[in-house]
Coordinates of C-alpha atoms and ligand atoms in Angstrom, one line a residue:
X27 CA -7.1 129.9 35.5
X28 CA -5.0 131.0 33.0
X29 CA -6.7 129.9 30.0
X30 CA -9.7 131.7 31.4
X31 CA -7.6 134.9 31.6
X32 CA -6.5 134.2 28.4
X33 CA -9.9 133.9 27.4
X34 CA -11.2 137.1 28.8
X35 CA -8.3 139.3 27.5
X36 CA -8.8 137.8 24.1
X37 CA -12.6 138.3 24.4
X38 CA -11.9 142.1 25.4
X39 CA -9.4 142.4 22.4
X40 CA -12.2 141.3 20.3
X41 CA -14.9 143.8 22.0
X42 CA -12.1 146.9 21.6
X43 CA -11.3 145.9 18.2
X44 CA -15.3 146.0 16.9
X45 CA -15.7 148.8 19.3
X46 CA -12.9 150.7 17.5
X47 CA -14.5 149.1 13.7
X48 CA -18.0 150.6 15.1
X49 CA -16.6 154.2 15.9
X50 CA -15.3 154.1 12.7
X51 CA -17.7 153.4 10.5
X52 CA -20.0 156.5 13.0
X53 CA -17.2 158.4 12.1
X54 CA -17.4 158.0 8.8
X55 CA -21.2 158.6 8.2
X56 CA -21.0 162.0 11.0
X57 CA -18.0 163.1 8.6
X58 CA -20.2 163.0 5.3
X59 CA -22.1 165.9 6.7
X60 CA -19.6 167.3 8.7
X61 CA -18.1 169.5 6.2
X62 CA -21.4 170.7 4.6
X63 CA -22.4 171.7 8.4
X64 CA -19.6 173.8 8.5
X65 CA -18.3 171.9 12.1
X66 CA -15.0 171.9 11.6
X67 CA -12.8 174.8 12.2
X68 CA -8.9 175.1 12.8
X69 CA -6.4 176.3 15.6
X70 CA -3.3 177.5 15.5
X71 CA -0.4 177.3 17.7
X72 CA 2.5 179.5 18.0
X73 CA 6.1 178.5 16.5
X74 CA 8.7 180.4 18.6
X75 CA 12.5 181.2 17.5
X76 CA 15.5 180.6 19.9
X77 CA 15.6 184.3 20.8
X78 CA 11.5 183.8 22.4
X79 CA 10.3 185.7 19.2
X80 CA 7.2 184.9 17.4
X81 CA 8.1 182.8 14.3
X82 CA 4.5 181.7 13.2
X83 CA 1.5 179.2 13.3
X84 CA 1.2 175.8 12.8
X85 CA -2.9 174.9 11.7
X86 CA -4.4 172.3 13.7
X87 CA -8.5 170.6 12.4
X88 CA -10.4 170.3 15.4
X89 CA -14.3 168.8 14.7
X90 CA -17.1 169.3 16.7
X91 CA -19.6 166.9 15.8
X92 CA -23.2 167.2 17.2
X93 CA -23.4 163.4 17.1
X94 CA -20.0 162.5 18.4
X95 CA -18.5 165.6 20.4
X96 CA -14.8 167.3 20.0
X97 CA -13.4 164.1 18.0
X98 CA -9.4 164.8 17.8
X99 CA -7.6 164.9 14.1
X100 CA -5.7 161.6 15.0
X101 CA -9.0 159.8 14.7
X102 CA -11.0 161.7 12.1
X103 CA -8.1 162.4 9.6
X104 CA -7.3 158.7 9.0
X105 CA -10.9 158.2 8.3
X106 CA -11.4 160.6 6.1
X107 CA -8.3 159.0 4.1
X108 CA -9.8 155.1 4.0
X109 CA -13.2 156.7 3.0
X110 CA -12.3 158.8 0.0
X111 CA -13.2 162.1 2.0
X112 CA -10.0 163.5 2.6
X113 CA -9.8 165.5 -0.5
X114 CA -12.6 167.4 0.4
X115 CA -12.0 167.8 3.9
X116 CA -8.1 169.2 3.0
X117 CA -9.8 171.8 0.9
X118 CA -12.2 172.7 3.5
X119 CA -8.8 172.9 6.0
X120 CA -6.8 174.8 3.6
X121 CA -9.5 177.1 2.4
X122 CA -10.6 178.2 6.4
X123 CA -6.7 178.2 7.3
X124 CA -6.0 180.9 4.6
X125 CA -9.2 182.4 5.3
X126 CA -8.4 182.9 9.0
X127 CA -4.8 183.7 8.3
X128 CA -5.4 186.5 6.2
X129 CA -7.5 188.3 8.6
X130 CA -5.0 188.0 11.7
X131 CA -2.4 189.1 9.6
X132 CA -4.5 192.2 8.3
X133 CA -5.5 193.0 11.8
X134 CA -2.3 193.0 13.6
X135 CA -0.7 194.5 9.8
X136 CA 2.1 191.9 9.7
X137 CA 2.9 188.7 8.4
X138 CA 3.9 185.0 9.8
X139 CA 4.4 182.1 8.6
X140 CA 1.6 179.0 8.4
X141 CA 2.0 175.6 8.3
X142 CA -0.6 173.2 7.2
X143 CA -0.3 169.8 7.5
X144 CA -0.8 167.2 4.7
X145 CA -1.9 164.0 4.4
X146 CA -0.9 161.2 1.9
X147 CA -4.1 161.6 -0.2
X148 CA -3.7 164.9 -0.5
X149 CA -0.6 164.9 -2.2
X150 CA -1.4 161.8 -4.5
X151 CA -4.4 164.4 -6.1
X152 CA -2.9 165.1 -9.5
X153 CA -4.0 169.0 -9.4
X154 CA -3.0 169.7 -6.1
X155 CA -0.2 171.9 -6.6
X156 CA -2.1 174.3 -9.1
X157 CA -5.3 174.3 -6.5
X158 CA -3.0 175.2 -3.5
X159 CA -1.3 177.8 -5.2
X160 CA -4.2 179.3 -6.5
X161 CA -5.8 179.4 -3.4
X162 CA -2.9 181.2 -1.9
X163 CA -2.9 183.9 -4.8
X164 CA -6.8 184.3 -3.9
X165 CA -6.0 184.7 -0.5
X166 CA -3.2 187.3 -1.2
X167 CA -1.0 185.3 0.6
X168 CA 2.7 184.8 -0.4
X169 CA 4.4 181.6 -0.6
X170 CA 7.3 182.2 0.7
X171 CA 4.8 182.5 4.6
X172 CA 3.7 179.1 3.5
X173 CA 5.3 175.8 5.0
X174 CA 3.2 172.2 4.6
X175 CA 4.0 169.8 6.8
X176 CA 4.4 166.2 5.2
X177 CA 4.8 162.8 7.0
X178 CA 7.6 160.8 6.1
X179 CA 5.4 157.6 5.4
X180 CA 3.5 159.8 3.2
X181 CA 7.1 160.0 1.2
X182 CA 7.8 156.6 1.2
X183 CA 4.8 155.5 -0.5
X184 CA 6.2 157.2 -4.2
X185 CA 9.0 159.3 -3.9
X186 CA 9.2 158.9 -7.2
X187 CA 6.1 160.6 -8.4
X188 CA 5.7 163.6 -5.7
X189 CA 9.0 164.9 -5.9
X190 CA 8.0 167.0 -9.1
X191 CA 4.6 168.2 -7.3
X192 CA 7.0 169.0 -4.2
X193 CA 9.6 170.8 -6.6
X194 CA 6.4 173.0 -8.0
X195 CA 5.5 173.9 -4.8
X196 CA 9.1 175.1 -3.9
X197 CA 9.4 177.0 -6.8
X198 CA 6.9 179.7 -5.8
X199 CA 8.4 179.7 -2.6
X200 CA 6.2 177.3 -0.5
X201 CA 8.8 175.9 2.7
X202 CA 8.2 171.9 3.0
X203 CA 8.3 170.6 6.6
X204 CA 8.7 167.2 7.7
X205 CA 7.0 166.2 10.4
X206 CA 7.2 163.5 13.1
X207 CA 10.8 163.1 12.2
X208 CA 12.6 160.1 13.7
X209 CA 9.4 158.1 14.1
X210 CA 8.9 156.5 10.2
X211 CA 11.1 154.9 8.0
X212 CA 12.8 157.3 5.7
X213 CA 16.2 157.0 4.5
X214 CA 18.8 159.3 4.7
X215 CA 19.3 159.4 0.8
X216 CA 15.5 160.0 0.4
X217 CA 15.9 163.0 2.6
X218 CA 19.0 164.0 0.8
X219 CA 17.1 164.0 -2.9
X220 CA 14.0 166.1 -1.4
X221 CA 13.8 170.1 -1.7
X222 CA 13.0 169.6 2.8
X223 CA 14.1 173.0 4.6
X224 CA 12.8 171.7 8.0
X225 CA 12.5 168.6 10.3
X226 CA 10.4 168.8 13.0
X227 CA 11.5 166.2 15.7
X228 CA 8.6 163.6 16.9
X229 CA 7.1 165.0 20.2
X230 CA 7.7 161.2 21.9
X231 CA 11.6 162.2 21.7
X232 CA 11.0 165.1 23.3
X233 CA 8.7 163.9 25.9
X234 CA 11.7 161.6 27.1
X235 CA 14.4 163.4 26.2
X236 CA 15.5 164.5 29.8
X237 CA 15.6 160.9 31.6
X238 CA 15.9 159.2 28.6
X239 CA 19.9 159.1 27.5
X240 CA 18.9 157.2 24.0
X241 CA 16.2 159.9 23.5
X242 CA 18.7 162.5 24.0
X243 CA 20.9 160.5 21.6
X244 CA 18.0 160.5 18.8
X245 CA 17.7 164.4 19.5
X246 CA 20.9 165.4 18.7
X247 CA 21.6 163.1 15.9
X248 CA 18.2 164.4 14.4
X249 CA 19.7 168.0 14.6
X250 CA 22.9 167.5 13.2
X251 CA 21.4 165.8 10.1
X252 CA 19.0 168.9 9.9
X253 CA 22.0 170.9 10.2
X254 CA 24.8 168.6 7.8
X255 CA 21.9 169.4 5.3
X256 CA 21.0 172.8 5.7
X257 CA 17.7 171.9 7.3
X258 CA 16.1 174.1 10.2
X259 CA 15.2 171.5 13.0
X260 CA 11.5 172.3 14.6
X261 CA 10.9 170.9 18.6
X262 CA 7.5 170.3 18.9
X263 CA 5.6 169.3 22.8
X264 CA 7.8 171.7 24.2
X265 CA 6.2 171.5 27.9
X266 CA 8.7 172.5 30.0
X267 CA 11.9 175.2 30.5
X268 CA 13.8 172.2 31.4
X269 CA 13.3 170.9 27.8
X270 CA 13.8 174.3 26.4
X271 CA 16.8 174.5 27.8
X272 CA 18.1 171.6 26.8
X273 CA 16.5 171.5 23.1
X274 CA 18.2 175.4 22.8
X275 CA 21.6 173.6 24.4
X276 CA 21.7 171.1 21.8
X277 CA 21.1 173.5 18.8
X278 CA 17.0 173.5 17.7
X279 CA 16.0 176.5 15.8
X280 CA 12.4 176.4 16.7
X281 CA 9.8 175.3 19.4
X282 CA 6.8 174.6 19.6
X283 CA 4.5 173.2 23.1
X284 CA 2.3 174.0 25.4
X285 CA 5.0 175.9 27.3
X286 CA 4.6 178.6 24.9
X287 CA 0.6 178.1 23.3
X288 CA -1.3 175.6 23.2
X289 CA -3.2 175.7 19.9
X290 CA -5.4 179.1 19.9
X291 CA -8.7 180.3 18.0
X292 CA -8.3 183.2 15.6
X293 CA -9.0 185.7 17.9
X294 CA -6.7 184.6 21.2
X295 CA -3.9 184.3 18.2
X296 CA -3.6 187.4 17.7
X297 CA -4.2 188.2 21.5
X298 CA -1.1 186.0 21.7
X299 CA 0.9 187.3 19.5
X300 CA 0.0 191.2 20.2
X301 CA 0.4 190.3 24.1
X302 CA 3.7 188.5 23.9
X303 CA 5.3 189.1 20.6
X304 CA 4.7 192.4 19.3
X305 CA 8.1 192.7 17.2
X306 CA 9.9 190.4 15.3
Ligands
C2E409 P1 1.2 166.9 14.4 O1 1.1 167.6 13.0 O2 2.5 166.3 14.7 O3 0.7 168.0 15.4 C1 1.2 168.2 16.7 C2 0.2 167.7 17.7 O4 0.8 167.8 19.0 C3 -1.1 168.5 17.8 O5 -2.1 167.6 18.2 C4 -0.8 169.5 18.9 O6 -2.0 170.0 19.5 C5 0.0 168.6 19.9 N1 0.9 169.3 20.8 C6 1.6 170.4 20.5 N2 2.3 170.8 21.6 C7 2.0 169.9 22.6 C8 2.5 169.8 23.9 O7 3.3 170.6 24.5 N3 1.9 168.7 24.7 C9 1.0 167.9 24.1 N4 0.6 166.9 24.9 N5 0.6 168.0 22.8 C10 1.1 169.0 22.1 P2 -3.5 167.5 17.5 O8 -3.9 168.9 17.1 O9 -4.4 166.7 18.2 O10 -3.1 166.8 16.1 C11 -2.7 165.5 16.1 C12 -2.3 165.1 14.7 O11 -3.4 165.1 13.8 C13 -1.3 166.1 14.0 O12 0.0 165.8 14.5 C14 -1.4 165.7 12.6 O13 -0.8 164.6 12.2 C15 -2.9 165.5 12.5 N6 -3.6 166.7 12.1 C16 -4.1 167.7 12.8 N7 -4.6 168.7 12.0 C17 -4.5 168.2 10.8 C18 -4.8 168.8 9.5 O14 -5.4 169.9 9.3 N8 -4.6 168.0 8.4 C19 -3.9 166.8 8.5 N9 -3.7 166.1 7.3 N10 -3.6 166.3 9.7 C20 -3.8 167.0 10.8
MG410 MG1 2.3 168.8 12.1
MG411 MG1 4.4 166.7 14.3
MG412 MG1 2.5 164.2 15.5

């Protein structure tokens, strides 16, 4: 009996695992014509201070594929990476994020900040710097409003030969985030030697962090490295008052969840942010 169930699972592992090779490779093909097709578009959710106020956005992709359906970032994104395709696709992200941006900000006549997110590839491109700060210039849109959000495996890849790209980017004012703190493998010393002004802890910490006394632990270590190095320290997957509390308790200067937004189209943004945040 148990070799046949031993059998069966590895039979099913086999199934998932081609299963997950064949959506891939679907993935891959619907994404070649994705971008031409103009089906990708991006949200934006709010980034609240302590004090409740609007702070700014943080861009999410979303894809609607006429083949596939809503296919979330977490699946497409590290497609587009392993299939050369994530240059273009970061453009087209950038590019509609500034486009969209611009226009909120005209319409409600004030400005936010935006963070996009990165990925690895997009930061290896040698002329990356000079495209995104041209396309913010084009855009009208002033660095210091800009944050992108980096991965800390991204980092660890080649400190070495980023760091000047990410000291380029500071320099006209651009804010560097980094993201899904706590989850990857960087070293306190790599942190240290990196122009970083915010961490944003890993939604898994915060999803535990009231039953969980180790979570809790992580949090609060997390934001007194932040704070011993003059970091801001981000919450993100706020769902609940209970976590607010206790995020605001331990120190965090910003939050982010679905207990605020969850991520909004261009137009219910600035619904949101006229509705519930009309000062600073
Ligand atoms: P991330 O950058 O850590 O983004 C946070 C994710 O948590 C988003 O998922 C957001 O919708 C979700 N989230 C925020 N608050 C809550 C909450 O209260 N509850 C729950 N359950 N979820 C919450 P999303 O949009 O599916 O994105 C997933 C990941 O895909 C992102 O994680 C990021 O790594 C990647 N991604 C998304 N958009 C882009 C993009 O434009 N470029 C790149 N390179 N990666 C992106
Ligand atoms: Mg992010
Ligand atoms: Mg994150
Ligand atoms: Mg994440």
């Amino acid at each position: 009996y148990e070799s046949k169930r031993l059998k069966n699972s590895a039979h099913l592992f086999k199934n998932t695992m081609q299963e997950g090779y064949l959506r891939n490779v679907n993935i891959e093909q619907a994404l070649r014509s994705a971008i031409e097709n103009r089906e990708f578009f991006m949200v934006y959710q709010p980034q609240i201070s302590t004090q409740g106020a609007f702070y700014g956005v943080e861009a999410l992709a979303r894809w609607n594929s006429p083949i596939l359906g809503n296919v979330p970032p977490d699946a497409f994104i590290p497609v587009a990476e392993a299939s050369g395709q994530m240059p273009a696709l970061g453009r087209c992200i950038i590019e509609a994020s500034f486009a969209d941006i611009k226009g909120v900000q005209q319409a409600l006549g004030r400005t936010f900040y935006t963070s996009i997110n990165l990925s690895a590839r997009q930061l290896l491109e040698p002329d990356f710097a000079a495209y995104f700060i041209g396309k913010m210039r084009e855009e009208g849109i002033q660095g210091v409003w800009a944050a992108l959000e980096i991965t800390e495996s991204l980092l660890i890849e080649d400190v070495g030969s980023i760091l000047p790209l990410l000291q380029e980017l500071k320099a006209h004012g651009i804010k560097l985030s980094m993201d899904d703190f706590g989850t990857g493998y960087s070293s306190l010393s790599m942190l240290r030697m990196l122009p970083i002004d915010e961490l944003k802890i890993d939604k898994s910490f915060i999803d535990t962090v009231l039953l969980d006394k180790g979570a809790q632990q992580m949090v609060q270590s997390i934001i007194t490295i932040g704070k011993n190095l003059e970091m801001d320290v981000v919450a993100e997957g706020i769902e609940t008052k209970e976590q607010l509390d206790m995020l605001t308790h331990f120190g965090c200067d910003r939050f982010q969840g679905y207990y605020f937004a969850r991520p909004l189209d261009k137009e219910a943004l600035a619904d949101f942010i006229q509705e519930n945040h009309p000062y600073m």
